[in-house]
Structures are given as C-alpha cells and as structure tokens.
C-alpha cells in the first residue's frame, strides 16, 4: 500500500525524495537482519500519517519502532484513572502493517508526567505504590499482544557533576518524585510489577549519557552497574539495558571504557541495546555541509562499532530525519546558534546522508 501511495505522489516530489523512497536497494532492516542484527527508529504516529514519504521510509528502513511520545504517562494517563491508548494503538497498527516489532517507552520516567501525577505521588507511599501498579498493569494488559519489550524505567541513574543535567549530591539514583515517594526500592518495585503483569515481557532499564570518555560518564556507568548488580542480587527480574546513545560530538569518545562497561553488563546475563541514537554536532562546525556530515558519520560509526564489540545487536535511532527532531525543537537541546543539527541518517528533506551510508556499511560488515 505504501508503495502505491508513493508512486501516486511521485510526480509532485523533489527528485531527491522520490529517489530515496523508490529505491530498490535493500533497507537497513534487511541489511541488519541478514547479519543477525536489527535496526529501528523512534516514530510519531501523526507524522507517519501526515507524510507518506516518511512512512514509506520508516517501513523500508526499520524492523523495530518505538513511540517517541505515545507510550509516555502524559499521553496514556492524562488524568488519574483515565487511560488513553489511541495514539499508541496507531503506532502498533502501523508496525503490524509493516511487519515491524514495537518497543515500549516508558513505564516510569520523571519527565512527561501529567500534571496530576507528582502531587498525587507526594500524598503518601501507599497511594504512590498503587498509582504505579495500576499504570503498569493497565498498560501492559493493553499492549501485551503487540509489545514484547518495554523500557520499564527510564533515566533513573543520577548524573554526576560535569555532565548532562547534573544531579549533585545524590547517590546512585536520580532524585525524582518517584524516588521521593517510594524510596530507592522503586526501581525494583516497578520491575516486579511488570514481571507479574506480563511474565514473558522483556524488561529493560533505559539510560542516557553513559558512553563518553569523561570522569562523569564513568561515574554514571559505575552507578548503573551498582544499581543493576544490587537488583540482580535480590533476584529482581531484569532482562536488558538500553543505552540511549544521544551522542554529543563535543564529548571525547574512546571505545575501551565503554566496551568494558557493555561487557560487564553482558556478563551479568543482560542484553544490551542502543535505543535512541542521534548526534549533536560540536559548537564549532566544519565549514561545509559535506564536512559536517562526514564528521557526524565518523563519530557515530566509532560508537556503533564499539557497541557491537561490546555485544549489542539491536540499534535504534531517535528518529530517521533531521526534520522535526527533538534535537531541533527541544529547548535546551537545540543549538543556541539556531543551526539545524545534522544528527540523523536523513536530512530535513528526507535525503540520505553519510550517516545512513555508515549504518548500511556497518550492517553489511
Ligand atoms: C523526547 C522527545 O523526542 C521529545 O519530542 C519530547 O519533547 C521529550 O522527550 N530521552 C528519552 C526520550 O528517553 O523519551 C526523549 O524523547 C529524549 C531523551
């Protein structure tokens, strides 16, 4: 069906777009699968619906999709006890039509909280516990047939000074309304509720800023390992760790410490996947677009290679294109100089860039 829509539109599209969308070259999903890996991307259902070229691209390239927004609390439970699953169902329907798998994101996070949630959590531990349990069990009952891997907790590790969004003075866990309401056992609690609600679901802890060769990223890696070891010692169910992979080119990267960290996670019996790859360019840009794109591809390529050396087999980007990306739209993430960062495999006109070529090469090797 996608192909028909595309062909119908082809006459009205700029040349670059038609070439990409109609290309008969194998998509990344096919290349990755042939080598026992998988490739996926984050999507927004309304963007897929609005743009047949984008949806054809996602269908061709991705084996796995993850809702960028539709699985978060403020969408799913905008008011206490009122669950809204239609946006998530739209993503699941798209995936089913394209024979794609869906990852769920995220059952517990300190952002994208509906307005009622933090005050309700603060009312007391037993209420907070009940709210968590109701949300996880209701969501998993809804998605059981279509989603077999969920980020149960997202970004729960404290961020040491010097790095991204630091949380100074805290222990291994980030200070959040969840920690305040439920105490440090809340991660274990969420994982146990999820296991009980859906015993064969893959339970994932998803975390950011744990890749670079910096003292603060090393401290964060150590914290994550301590938290994970503690959970496993208490026989807490846990299957996988998601490394977000929001790369920042101003940060030094060296494979060794990162690969050692991935191997330590794998040695605990956990799968590790890259869940949200994209690239923020450095403050000082190369003078040409070609130079910038080559640098992005090179930086991401080193990360991809190290991730595979550490045992990663599933790779997802946080969107396929520079257009409407959070790297452009999100205050605090967007560049201060207003330049659109070129951190995705496709540019804002949906033309493939060297990062797409690097991914194809990576999945072919
Ligand atoms: C981002 C989305 O891309 C934005 O559109 C939204 O405004 C905020 O959240 N880590 C995560 C993702 O786990 O959920 C975030 O997604 C990006 C950082």
mmCIF file of C-alpha atoms and ligand atoms in Angstrom:
data_model
loop_
_atom_site.group_PDB
_atom_site.id
_atom_site.type_symbol
_atom_site.label_atom_id
_atom_site.label_comp_id
_atom_site.label_asym_id
_atom_site.label_seq_id
_atom_site.Cartn_x
_atom_site.Cartn_y
_atom_site.Cartn_z
ATOM 1 C CA UNK A 1 0.000 0.000 0.000
ATOM 2 C CA UNK A 2 2.782 2.381 0.930
ATOM 3 C CA UNK A 3 4.323 1.870 -2.460
ATOM 4 C CA UNK A 4 1.096 2.786 -4.229
ATOM 5 C CA UNK A 5 0.748 5.963 -2.184
ATOM 6 C CA UNK A 6 4.313 6.830 -3.026
ATOM 7 C CA UNK A 7 4.029 6.257 -6.703
ATOM 8 C CA UNK A 8 0.894 8.342 -6.771
ATOM 9 C CA UNK A 9 2.755 11.247 -5.243
ATOM 10 C CA UNK A 10 5.978 10.815 -7.118
ATOM 11 C CA UNK A 11 5.267 13.422 -9.754
ATOM 12 C CA UNK A 12 4.901 16.164 -7.166
ATOM 13 C CA UNK A 13 8.029 15.435 -5.152
ATOM 14 C CA UNK A 14 11.521 16.857 -5.320
ATOM 15 C CA UNK A 15 13.869 14.483 -7.075
ATOM 16 C CA UNK A 16 15.889 13.508 -4.006
ATOM 17 C CA UNK A 17 12.808 12.289 -2.173
ATOM 18 C CA UNK A 18 11.450 10.094 -4.930
ATOM 19 C CA UNK A 19 14.846 8.560 -5.483
ATOM 20 C CA UNK A 20 15.109 7.575 -1.833
ATOM 21 C CA UNK A 21 11.591 6.360 -1.356
ATOM 22 C CA UNK A 22 11.506 4.260 -4.520
ATOM 23 C CA UNK A 23 14.986 2.908 -4.243
ATOM 24 C CA UNK A 24 15.160 -0.829 -4.694
ATOM 25 C CA UNK A 25 18.400 -1.023 -2.692
ATOM 26 C CA UNK A 26 17.989 -3.023 0.495
ATOM 27 C CA UNK A 27 16.758 -1.106 3.524
ATOM 28 C CA UNK A 28 18.686 -1.025 6.777
ATOM 29 C CA UNK A 29 16.240 -3.510 8.305
ATOM 30 C CA UNK A 30 17.108 -6.048 5.632
ATOM 31 C CA UNK A 31 20.849 -5.449 5.835
ATOM 32 C CA UNK A 32 20.846 -5.692 9.631
ATOM 33 C CA UNK A 33 18.704 -8.780 9.694
ATOM 34 C CA UNK A 34 20.959 -10.583 7.244
ATOM 35 C CA UNK A 35 23.778 -10.178 9.775
ATOM 36 C CA UNK A 36 21.723 -11.221 12.824
ATOM 37 C CA UNK A 37 21.184 -7.634 13.987
ATOM 38 C CA UNK A 38 18.226 -5.307 13.988
ATOM 39 C CA UNK A 39 17.696 -1.690 13.157
ATOM 40 C CA UNK A 40 14.862 0.525 14.270
ATOM 41 C CA UNK A 41 13.786 4.058 14.926
ATOM 42 C CA UNK A 42 11.518 6.234 17.037
ATOM 43 C CA UNK A 43 8.339 7.426 15.342
ATOM 44 C CA UNK A 44 5.443 9.799 15.976
ATOM 45 C CA UNK A 45 2.163 8.419 14.689
ATOM 46 C CA UNK A 46 0.836 11.778 13.500
ATOM 47 C CA UNK A 47 3.971 12.391 11.439
ATOM 48 C CA UNK A 48 3.622 8.973 9.815
ATOM 49 C CA UNK A 49 0.014 9.697 8.991
ATOM 50 C CA UNK A 50 0.799 13.149 7.609
ATOM 51 C CA UNK A 51 3.679 12.133 5.377
ATOM 52 C CA UNK A 52 3.568 9.084 3.099
ATOM 53 C CA UNK A 53 7.205 9.560 2.124
ATOM 54 C CA UNK A 54 8.307 9.420 5.736
ATOM 55 C CA UNK A 55 6.096 6.432 6.469
ATOM 56 C CA UNK A 56 7.467 4.601 3.413
ATOM 57 C CA UNK A 57 10.972 5.341 4.613
ATOM 58 C CA UNK A 58 10.241 4.014 8.092
ATOM 59 C CA UNK A 59 8.629 0.936 6.562
ATOM 60 C CA UNK A 60 11.665 0.282 4.388
ATOM 61 C CA UNK A 61 14.382 1.017 6.926
ATOM 62 C CA UNK A 62 13.096 -0.103 10.330
ATOM 63 C CA UNK A 63 12.500 -3.554 11.718
ATOM 64 C CA UNK A 64 11.690 -2.141 15.114
ATOM 65 C CA UNK A 65 9.859 1.013 16.033
ATOM 66 C CA UNK A 66 9.454 2.837 19.309
ATOM 67 C CA UNK A 67 6.862 5.509 20.004
ATOM 68 C CA UNK A 68 8.632 8.795 20.634
ATOM 69 C CA UNK A 69 5.696 10.135 22.633
ATOM 70 C CA UNK A 70 2.706 7.784 22.568
ATOM 71 C CA UNK A 71 3.813 5.470 25.400
ATOM 72 C CA UNK A 72 4.547 8.179 27.957
ATOM 73 C CA UNK A 73 2.456 8.919 31.031
ATOM 74 C CA UNK A 74 1.101 12.296 29.937
ATOM 75 C CA UNK A 75 -0.390 10.681 26.843
ATOM 76 C CA UNK A 76 -1.536 7.412 28.367
ATOM 77 C CA UNK A 77 -2.953 8.613 31.680
ATOM 78 C CA UNK A 78 -3.642 12.343 31.275
ATOM 79 C CA UNK A 79 -5.957 12.249 34.281
ATOM 80 C CA UNK A 80 -5.816 9.824 37.129
ATOM 81 C CA UNK A 81 -7.674 6.669 36.158
ATOM 82 C CA UNK A 82 -8.412 7.839 32.573
ATOM 83 C CA UNK A 83 -6.331 5.853 30.119
ATOM 84 C CA UNK A 84 -5.890 6.987 26.520
ATOM 85 C CA UNK A 85 -4.414 4.335 24.258
ATOM 86 C CA UNK A 86 -5.398 5.531 20.795
ATOM 87 C CA UNK A 87 -2.060 7.205 19.903
ATOM 88 C CA UNK A 88 -0.131 4.120 20.983
ATOM 89 C CA UNK A 89 -2.543 1.870 19.115
ATOM 90 C CA UNK A 90 -1.870 3.911 15.968
ATOM 91 C CA UNK A 91 1.847 3.117 16.273
ATOM 92 C CA UNK A 92 1.070 -0.541 16.886
ATOM 93 C CA UNK A 93 -1.205 -0.691 13.847
ATOM 94 C CA UNK A 94 1.474 0.869 11.665
ATOM 95 C CA UNK A 95 4.008 -1.663 12.915
ATOM 96 C CA UNK A 96 1.681 -4.561 12.328
ATOM 97 C CA UNK A 97 1.017 -3.471 8.747
ATOM 98 C CA UNK A 98 4.769 -3.263 8.084
ATOM 99 C CA UNK A 99 5.617 -6.432 9.972
ATOM 100 C CA UNK A 100 7.703 -4.466 12.477
ATOM 101 C CA UNK A 101 8.231 -5.061 16.174
ATOM 102 C CA UNK A 102 7.472 -2.330 18.693
ATOM 103 C CA UNK A 103 9.449 -1.398 21.805
ATOM 104 C CA UNK A 104 7.524 0.283 24.597
ATOM 105 C CA UNK A 105 8.771 3.543 26.104
ATOM 106 C CA UNK A 106 8.445 4.282 29.053
ATOM 107 C CA UNK A 107 6.523 2.905 32.053
ATOM 108 C CA UNK A 108 8.270 5.113 34.589
ATOM 109 C CA UNK A 109 10.083 8.399 33.914
ATOM 110 C CA UNK A 110 10.496 11.667 35.748
ATOM 111 C CA UNK A 111 9.577 13.634 32.611
ATOM 112 C CA UNK A 112 6.376 13.641 30.547
ATOM 113 C CA UNK A 113 4.470 13.350 33.807
ATOM 114 C CA UNK A 114 0.861 14.555 33.613
ATOM 115 C CA UNK A 115 0.165 17.484 35.914
ATOM 116 C CA UNK A 116 -1.766 15.432 38.456
ATOM 117 C CA UNK A 117 0.958 12.846 38.961
ATOM 118 C CA UNK A 118 3.679 14.453 41.108
ATOM 119 C CA UNK A 119 1.218 15.895 43.682
ATOM 120 C CA UNK A 120 -0.592 12.544 43.860
ATOM 121 C CA UNK A 121 2.688 10.686 44.418
ATOM 122 C CA UNK A 122 3.576 13.124 47.188
ATOM 123 C CA UNK A 123 0.424 12.256 49.104
ATOM 124 C CA UNK A 124 1.944 9.114 50.545
ATOM 125 C CA UNK A 125 3.770 5.917 49.853
ATOM 126 C CA UNK A 126 0.811 3.565 49.663
ATOM 127 C CA UNK A 127 -1.002 5.803 47.190
ATOM 128 C CA UNK A 128 2.163 6.190 45.117
ATOM 129 C CA UNK A 129 2.586 2.442 45.078
ATOM 130 C CA UNK A 130 -0.977 1.974 43.956
ATOM 131 C CA UNK A 131 -0.635 4.553 41.182
ATOM 132 C CA UNK A 132 2.493 2.848 39.862
ATOM 133 C CA UNK A 133 0.914 -0.579 39.991
ATOM 134 C CA UNK A 134 -2.310 0.497 38.299
ATOM 135 C CA UNK A 135 -0.438 2.249 35.497
ATOM 136 C CA UNK A 136 1.946 -0.593 34.721
ATOM 137 C CA UNK A 137 -0.648 -3.356 34.900
ATOM 138 C CA UNK A 138 -3.197 -1.418 32.829
ATOM 139 C CA UNK A 139 -0.675 -0.505 30.145
ATOM 140 C CA UNK A 140 0.793 -3.980 29.912
ATOM 141 C CA UNK A 141 -2.662 -5.559 29.678
ATOM 142 C CA UNK A 142 -3.318 -3.263 26.712
ATOM 143 C CA UNK A 143 -0.025 -3.808 24.881
ATOM 144 C CA UNK A 144 0.643 -7.455 25.657
ATOM 145 C CA UNK A 145 -0.204 -8.704 22.187
ATOM 146 C CA UNK A 146 1.913 -6.151 20.318
ATOM 147 C CA UNK A 147 4.798 -5.030 22.543
ATOM 148 C CA UNK A 148 7.214 -7.570 23.955
ATOM 149 C CA UNK A 149 9.919 -5.205 25.218
ATOM 150 C CA UNK A 150 9.295 -2.156 27.414
ATOM 151 C CA UNK A 151 11.557 0.427 28.941
ATOM 152 C CA UNK A 152 10.230 -0.199 32.423
ATOM 153 C CA UNK A 153 12.270 2.598 33.969
ATOM 154 C CA UNK A 154 13.881 5.459 32.077
ATOM 155 C CA UNK A 155 16.800 7.648 33.203
ATOM 156 C CA UNK A 156 16.805 6.653 36.859
ATOM 157 C CA UNK A 157 20.554 6.981 37.404
ATOM 158 C CA UNK A 158 21.872 10.160 38.999
ATOM 159 C CA UNK A 159 24.014 12.379 36.794
ATOM 160 C CA UNK A 160 27.343 13.349 38.343
ATOM 161 C CA UNK A 161 28.588 16.937 38.218
ATOM 162 C CA UNK A 162 30.291 17.900 34.995
ATOM 163 C CA UNK A 163 27.893 16.052 32.733
ATOM 164 C CA UNK A 164 24.428 16.376 31.266
ATOM 165 C CA UNK A 165 21.690 17.632 33.627
ATOM 166 C CA UNK A 166 23.743 17.006 36.762
ATOM 167 C CA UNK A 167 22.031 15.999 39.998
ATOM 168 C CA UNK A 168 24.723 16.983 42.523
ATOM 169 C CA UNK A 169 24.864 15.411 45.948
ATOM 170 C CA UNK A 170 22.654 12.440 45.125
ATOM 171 C CA UNK A 171 23.573 8.762 45.374
ATOM 172 C CA UNK A 172 23.267 6.301 42.521
ATOM 173 C CA UNK A 173 19.621 7.152 41.861
ATOM 174 C CA UNK A 174 18.402 10.423 40.404
ATOM 175 C CA UNK A 175 16.282 12.486 42.787
ATOM 176 C CA UNK A 176 12.760 12.444 41.298
ATOM 177 C CA UNK A 177 9.170 12.444 42.566
ATOM 178 C CA UNK A 178 9.286 8.641 42.274
ATOM 179 C CA UNK A 179 12.339 8.334 44.498
ATOM 180 C CA UNK A 180 10.880 10.827 46.969
ATOM 181 C CA UNK A 181 7.562 8.968 47.161
ATOM 182 C CA UNK A 182 8.699 5.363 47.118
ATOM 183 C CA UNK A 183 12.320 5.380 48.267
ATOM 184 C CA UNK A 184 15.210 3.628 46.498
ATOM 185 C CA UNK A 185 13.246 0.373 46.162
ATOM 186 C CA UNK A 186 11.047 1.883 43.470
ATOM 187 C CA UNK A 187 13.073 0.566 40.521
ATOM 188 C CA UNK A 188 12.801 -2.977 41.841
ATOM 189 C CA UNK A 189 9.129 -2.455 42.564
ATOM 190 C CA UNK A 190 8.409 -1.316 39.004
ATOM 191 C CA UNK A 191 10.293 -4.275 37.531
ATOM 192 C CA UNK A 192 8.486 -6.761 39.778
ATOM 193 C CA UNK A 193 5.077 -5.310 38.941
ATOM 194 C CA UNK A 194 5.909 -5.550 35.225
ATOM 195 C CA UNK A 195 7.095 -9.156 35.513
ATOM 196 C CA UNK A 196 3.967 -10.136 37.359
ATOM 197 C CA UNK A 197 1.702 -8.343 34.889
ATOM 198 C CA UNK A 198 3.337 -9.891 31.821
ATOM 199 C CA UNK A 199 5.695 -12.735 32.730
ATOM 200 C CA UNK A 200 7.406 -13.105 29.336
ATOM 201 C CA UNK A 201 7.868 -9.411 28.603
ATOM 202 C CA UNK A 202 11.466 -8.247 28.159
ATOM 203 C CA UNK A 203 12.138 -5.797 30.971
ATOM 204 C CA UNK A 204 14.583 -3.022 30.124
ATOM 205 C CA UNK A 205 16.263 -0.243 32.090
ATOM 206 C CA UNK A 206 16.992 2.636 29.706
ATOM 207 C CA UNK A 207 19.733 5.194 30.445
ATOM 208 C CA UNK A 208 21.493 8.168 28.837
ATOM 209 C CA UNK A 209 24.957 9.727 28.931
ATOM 210 C CA UNK A 210 26.918 6.588 29.762
ATOM 211 C CA UNK A 211 29.125 6.357 26.706
ATOM 212 C CA UNK A 212 31.746 9.092 26.705
ATOM 213 C CA UNK A 213 35.342 9.037 27.918
ATOM 214 C CA UNK A 214 34.763 11.514 30.731
ATOM 215 C CA UNK A 215 35.007 11.151 34.518
ATOM 216 C CA UNK A 216 31.321 11.888 34.942
ATOM 217 C CA UNK A 217 30.191 9.321 32.364
ATOM 218 C CA UNK A 218 32.475 6.784 34.052
ATOM 219 C CA UNK A 219 30.879 7.635 37.406
ATOM 220 C CA UNK A 220 27.470 7.148 35.833
ATOM 221 C CA UNK A 221 28.484 3.812 34.325
ATOM 222 C CA UNK A 222 29.667 2.732 37.785
ATOM 223 C CA UNK A 223 26.375 3.837 39.341
ATOM 224 C CA UNK A 224 24.344 1.959 36.763
ATOM 225 C CA UNK A 225 26.401 -1.183 37.299
ATOM 226 C CA UNK A 226 25.984 -0.905 41.087
ATOM 227 C CA UNK A 227 22.232 -0.467 40.770
ATOM 228 C CA UNK A 228 21.924 -3.383 38.337
ATOM 229 C CA UNK A 229 24.102 -5.698 40.440
ATOM 230 C CA UNK A 230 22.016 -4.835 43.512
ATOM 231 C CA UNK A 231 18.817 -5.666 41.660
ATOM 232 C CA UNK A 232 20.139 -8.994 40.398
ATOM 233 C CA UNK A 233 21.479 -9.924 43.851
ATOM 234 C CA UNK A 234 17.943 -9.503 45.141
ATOM 235 C CA UNK A 235 16.670 -11.707 42.304
ATOM 236 C CA UNK A 236 14.815 -8.820 40.777
ATOM 237 C CA UNK A 237 13.584 -9.563 37.243
ATOM 238 C CA UNK A 238 15.553 -7.660 34.614
ATOM 239 C CA UNK A 239 16.469 -8.649 31.065
ATOM 240 C CA UNK A 240 18.107 -5.780 29.244
ATOM 241 C CA UNK A 241 19.810 -2.424 29.451
ATOM 242 C CA UNK A 242 19.049 0.238 26.873
ATOM 243 C CA UNK A 243 21.854 2.645 26.136
ATOM 244 C CA UNK A 244 20.139 5.698 24.698
ATOM 245 C CA UNK A 245 23.088 6.921 22.630
ATOM 246 C CA UNK A 246 22.263 10.603 22.337
ATOM 247 C CA UNK A 247 25.790 11.326 21.219
ATOM 248 C CA UNK A 248 27.447 14.706 21.666
ATOM 249 C CA UNK A 249 30.463 15.309 19.487
ATOM 250 C CA UNK A 250 31.992 17.737 21.957
ATOM 251 C CA UNK A 251 32.497 14.773 24.275
ATOM 252 C CA UNK A 252 35.579 12.620 23.839
ATOM 253 C CA UNK A 253 34.888 9.016 22.932
ATOM 254 C CA UNK A 254 37.227 6.111 23.405
ATOM 255 C CA UNK A 255 35.947 2.571 22.895
ATOM 256 C CA UNK A 256 37.806 0.822 25.749
ATOM 257 C CA UNK A 257 35.938 2.073 28.858
ATOM 258 C CA UNK A 258 32.604 1.909 27.079
ATOM 259 C CA UNK A 259 33.171 -1.604 25.725
ATOM 260 C CA UNK A 260 34.328 -2.780 29.173
ATOM 261 C CA UNK A 261 31.085 -1.434 30.606
ATOM 262 C CA UNK A 262 28.953 -3.202 27.993
ATOM 263 C CA UNK A 263 30.819 -6.436 28.609
ATOM 264 C CA UNK A 264 30.270 -6.100 32.357
ATOM 265 C CA UNK A 265 26.538 -5.790 31.718
ATOM 266 C CA UNK A 266 26.579 -8.754 29.345
ATOM 267 C CA UNK A 267 28.499 -10.804 31.922
ATOM 268 C CA UNK A 268 25.547 -10.291 34.266
ATOM 269 C CA UNK A 269 23.380 -12.094 31.715
ATOM 270 C CA UNK A 270 21.720 -8.968 30.354
ATOM 271 C CA UNK A 271 21.076 -7.999 26.756
ATOM 272 C CA UNK A 272 22.255 -4.520 25.819
ATOM 273 C CA UNK A 273 20.725 -2.444 23.049
ATOM 274 C CA UNK A 274 21.166 1.043 21.636
ATOM 275 C CA UNK A 275 17.759 2.639 21.957
ATOM 276 C CA UNK A 276 17.937 6.326 20.945
ATOM 277 C CA UNK A 277 20.921 7.051 18.731
ATOM 278 C CA UNK A 278 21.323 10.576 17.377
ATOM 279 C CA UNK A 279 24.197 13.016 17.196
ATOM 280 C CA UNK A 280 24.630 16.558 18.425
ATOM 281 C CA UNK A 281 27.297 18.402 16.484
ATOM 282 C CA UNK A 282 30.048 20.370 18.244
ATOM 283 C CA UNK A 283 29.814 24.115 18.867
ATOM 284 C CA UNK A 284 32.332 24.826 16.118
ATOM 285 C CA UNK A 285 31.147 23.256 12.880
ATOM 286 C CA UNK A 286 33.162 22.186 9.877
ATOM 287 C CA UNK A 287 32.839 24.870 7.164
ATOM 288 C CA UNK A 288 30.912 22.727 4.676
ATOM 289 C CA UNK A 289 27.839 20.504 4.915
ATOM 290 C CA UNK A 290 29.911 17.651 3.467
ATOM 291 C CA UNK A 291 32.499 18.094 6.192
ATOM 292 C CA UNK A 292 29.878 18.220 8.919
ATOM 293 C CA UNK A 293 28.071 15.128 7.652
ATOM 294 C CA UNK A 294 31.296 13.180 7.336
ATOM 295 C CA UNK A 295 32.241 14.082 10.915
ATOM 296 C CA UNK A 296 28.831 13.024 12.249
ATOM 297 C CA UNK A 297 29.068 9.691 10.441
ATOM 298 C CA UNK A 298 32.576 9.098 11.717
ATOM 299 C CA UNK A 299 31.726 9.866 15.344
ATOM 300 C CA UNK A 300 28.578 7.706 15.257
ATOM 301 C CA UNK A 301 30.452 4.981 13.381
ATOM 302 C CA UNK A 302 33.016 4.639 16.171
ATOM 303 C CA UNK A 303 30.198 4.369 18.707
ATOM 304 C CA UNK A 304 28.330 1.779 16.626
ATOM 305 C CA UNK A 305 31.439 -0.334 16.181
ATOM 306 C CA UNK A 306 32.287 -0.213 19.894
ATOM 307 C CA UNK A 307 28.693 -1.086 20.771
ATOM 308 C CA UNK A 308 28.845 -4.154 18.577
ATOM 309 C CA UNK A 309 32.209 -5.110 20.043
ATOM 310 C CA UNK A 310 30.525 -4.921 23.446
ATOM 311 C CA UNK A 311 27.786 -7.333 22.359
ATOM 312 C CA UNK A 312 24.993 -5.045 21.126
ATOM 313 C CA UNK A 313 22.866 -6.426 18.293
ATOM 314 C CA UNK A 314 19.880 -4.035 18.206
ATOM 315 C CA UNK A 315 20.279 -0.409 17.198
ATOM 316 C CA UNK A 316 17.570 2.226 17.116
ATOM 317 C CA UNK A 317 17.895 5.865 16.131
ATOM 318 C CA UNK A 318 15.746 8.543 17.770
ATOM 319 C CA UNK A 319 14.022 9.407 14.513
ATOM 320 C CA UNK A 320 15.230 8.964 10.936
ATOM 321 C CA UNK A 321 15.417 12.573 9.814
ATOM 322 C CA UNK A 322 16.652 15.977 10.959
ATOM 323 C CA UNK A 323 13.183 17.327 10.283
ATOM 324 C CA UNK A 324 11.055 17.966 13.427
ATOM 325 C CA UNK A 325 13.645 16.235 15.560
ATOM 326 C CA UNK A 326 13.834 16.940 19.280
ATOM 327 C CA UNK A 327 17.453 17.957 18.547
ATOM 328 C CA UNK A 328 15.970 20.906 16.715
ATOM 329 C CA UNK A 329 12.764 21.594 18.640
ATOM 330 C CA UNK A 330 13.588 20.932 22.280
ATOM 331 C CA UNK A 331 14.750 23.994 24.218
ATOM 332 C CA UNK A 332 17.991 23.182 25.999
ATOM 333 C CA UNK A 333 18.790 20.532 23.384
ATOM 334 C CA UNK A 334 18.541 22.634 20.207
ATOM 335 C CA UNK A 335 21.684 24.534 19.225
ATOM 336 C CA UNK A 336 21.916 28.032 20.576
ATOM 337 C CA UNK A 337 23.145 29.357 17.230
ATOM 338 C CA UNK A 338 19.901 28.246 15.540
ATOM 339 C CA UNK A 339 21.672 25.915 13.102
ATOM 340 C CA UNK A 340 19.766 22.691 12.404
ATOM 341 C CA UNK A 341 21.941 19.879 13.649
ATOM 342 C CA UNK A 342 22.512 17.134 11.113
ATOM 343 C CA UNK A 343 22.427 14.251 13.561
ATOM 344 C CA UNK A 344 20.133 11.744 11.832
ATOM 345 C CA UNK A 345 20.547 9.347 8.885
ATOM 346 C CA UNK A 346 18.337 11.534 6.634
ATOM 347 C CA UNK A 347 18.285 15.308 6.277
ATOM 348 C CA UNK A 348 15.247 17.535 6.675
ATOM 349 C CA UNK A 349 14.265 16.873 3.028
ATOM 350 C CA UNK A 350 14.491 13.143 3.656
ATOM 351 C CA UNK A 351 17.656 12.762 1.616
ATOM 352 C CA UNK A 352 20.080 10.113 2.875
ATOM 353 C CA UNK A 353 23.317 11.389 4.381
ATOM 354 C CA UNK A 354 26.701 9.825 5.103
ATOM 355 C CA UNK A 355 25.328 8.593 8.443
ATOM 356 C CA UNK A 356 22.816 6.471 6.527
ATOM 357 C CA UNK A 357 25.652 5.147 4.361
ATOM 358 C CA UNK A 358 27.714 4.446 7.502
ATOM 359 C CA UNK A 359 24.821 2.481 9.002
ATOM 360 C CA UNK A 360 24.418 0.481 5.785
ATOM 361 C CA UNK A 361 28.127 -0.259 5.773
ATOM 362 C CA UNK A 362 28.039 -1.186 9.468
ATOM 363 C CA UNK A 363 25.154 -3.593 8.941
ATOM 364 C CA UNK A 364 26.827 -5.126 5.907
ATOM 365 C CA UNK A 365 30.130 -5.860 7.610
HETATM 366 C C1 LIG B 1 11.954 13.336 23.864
HETATM 367 C C2 LIG B 1 11.125 13.521 22.618
HETATM 368 O O1 LIG B 1 11.894 13.271 21.492
HETATM 369 C C3 LIG B 1 10.603 14.933 22.586
HETATM 370 O O2 LIG B 1 9.754 15.103 21.467
HETATM 371 C C4 LIG B 1 9.883 15.234 23.873
HETATM 372 O O3 LIG B 1 9.512 16.567 23.880
HETATM 373 C C5 LIG B 1 10.758 14.953 25.068
HETATM 374 O O4 LIG B 1 11.214 13.640 25.012
HETATM 375 N N1 LIG B 1 15.387 10.535 26.302
HETATM 376 C C6 LIG B 1 14.215 9.824 26.229
HETATM 377 C C7 LIG B 1 13.187 10.223 25.286
HETATM 378 O O5 LIG B 1 14.103 8.761 26.858
HETATM 379 O O6 LIG B 1 11.882 9.906 25.715
HETATM 380 C C8 LIG B 1 13.264 11.702 24.963
HETATM 381 O O7 LIG B 1 12.329 11.996 23.950
HETATM 382 C C9 LIG B 1 14.656 12.083 24.550
HETATM 383 C C10 LIG B 1 15.626 11.788 25.665
#
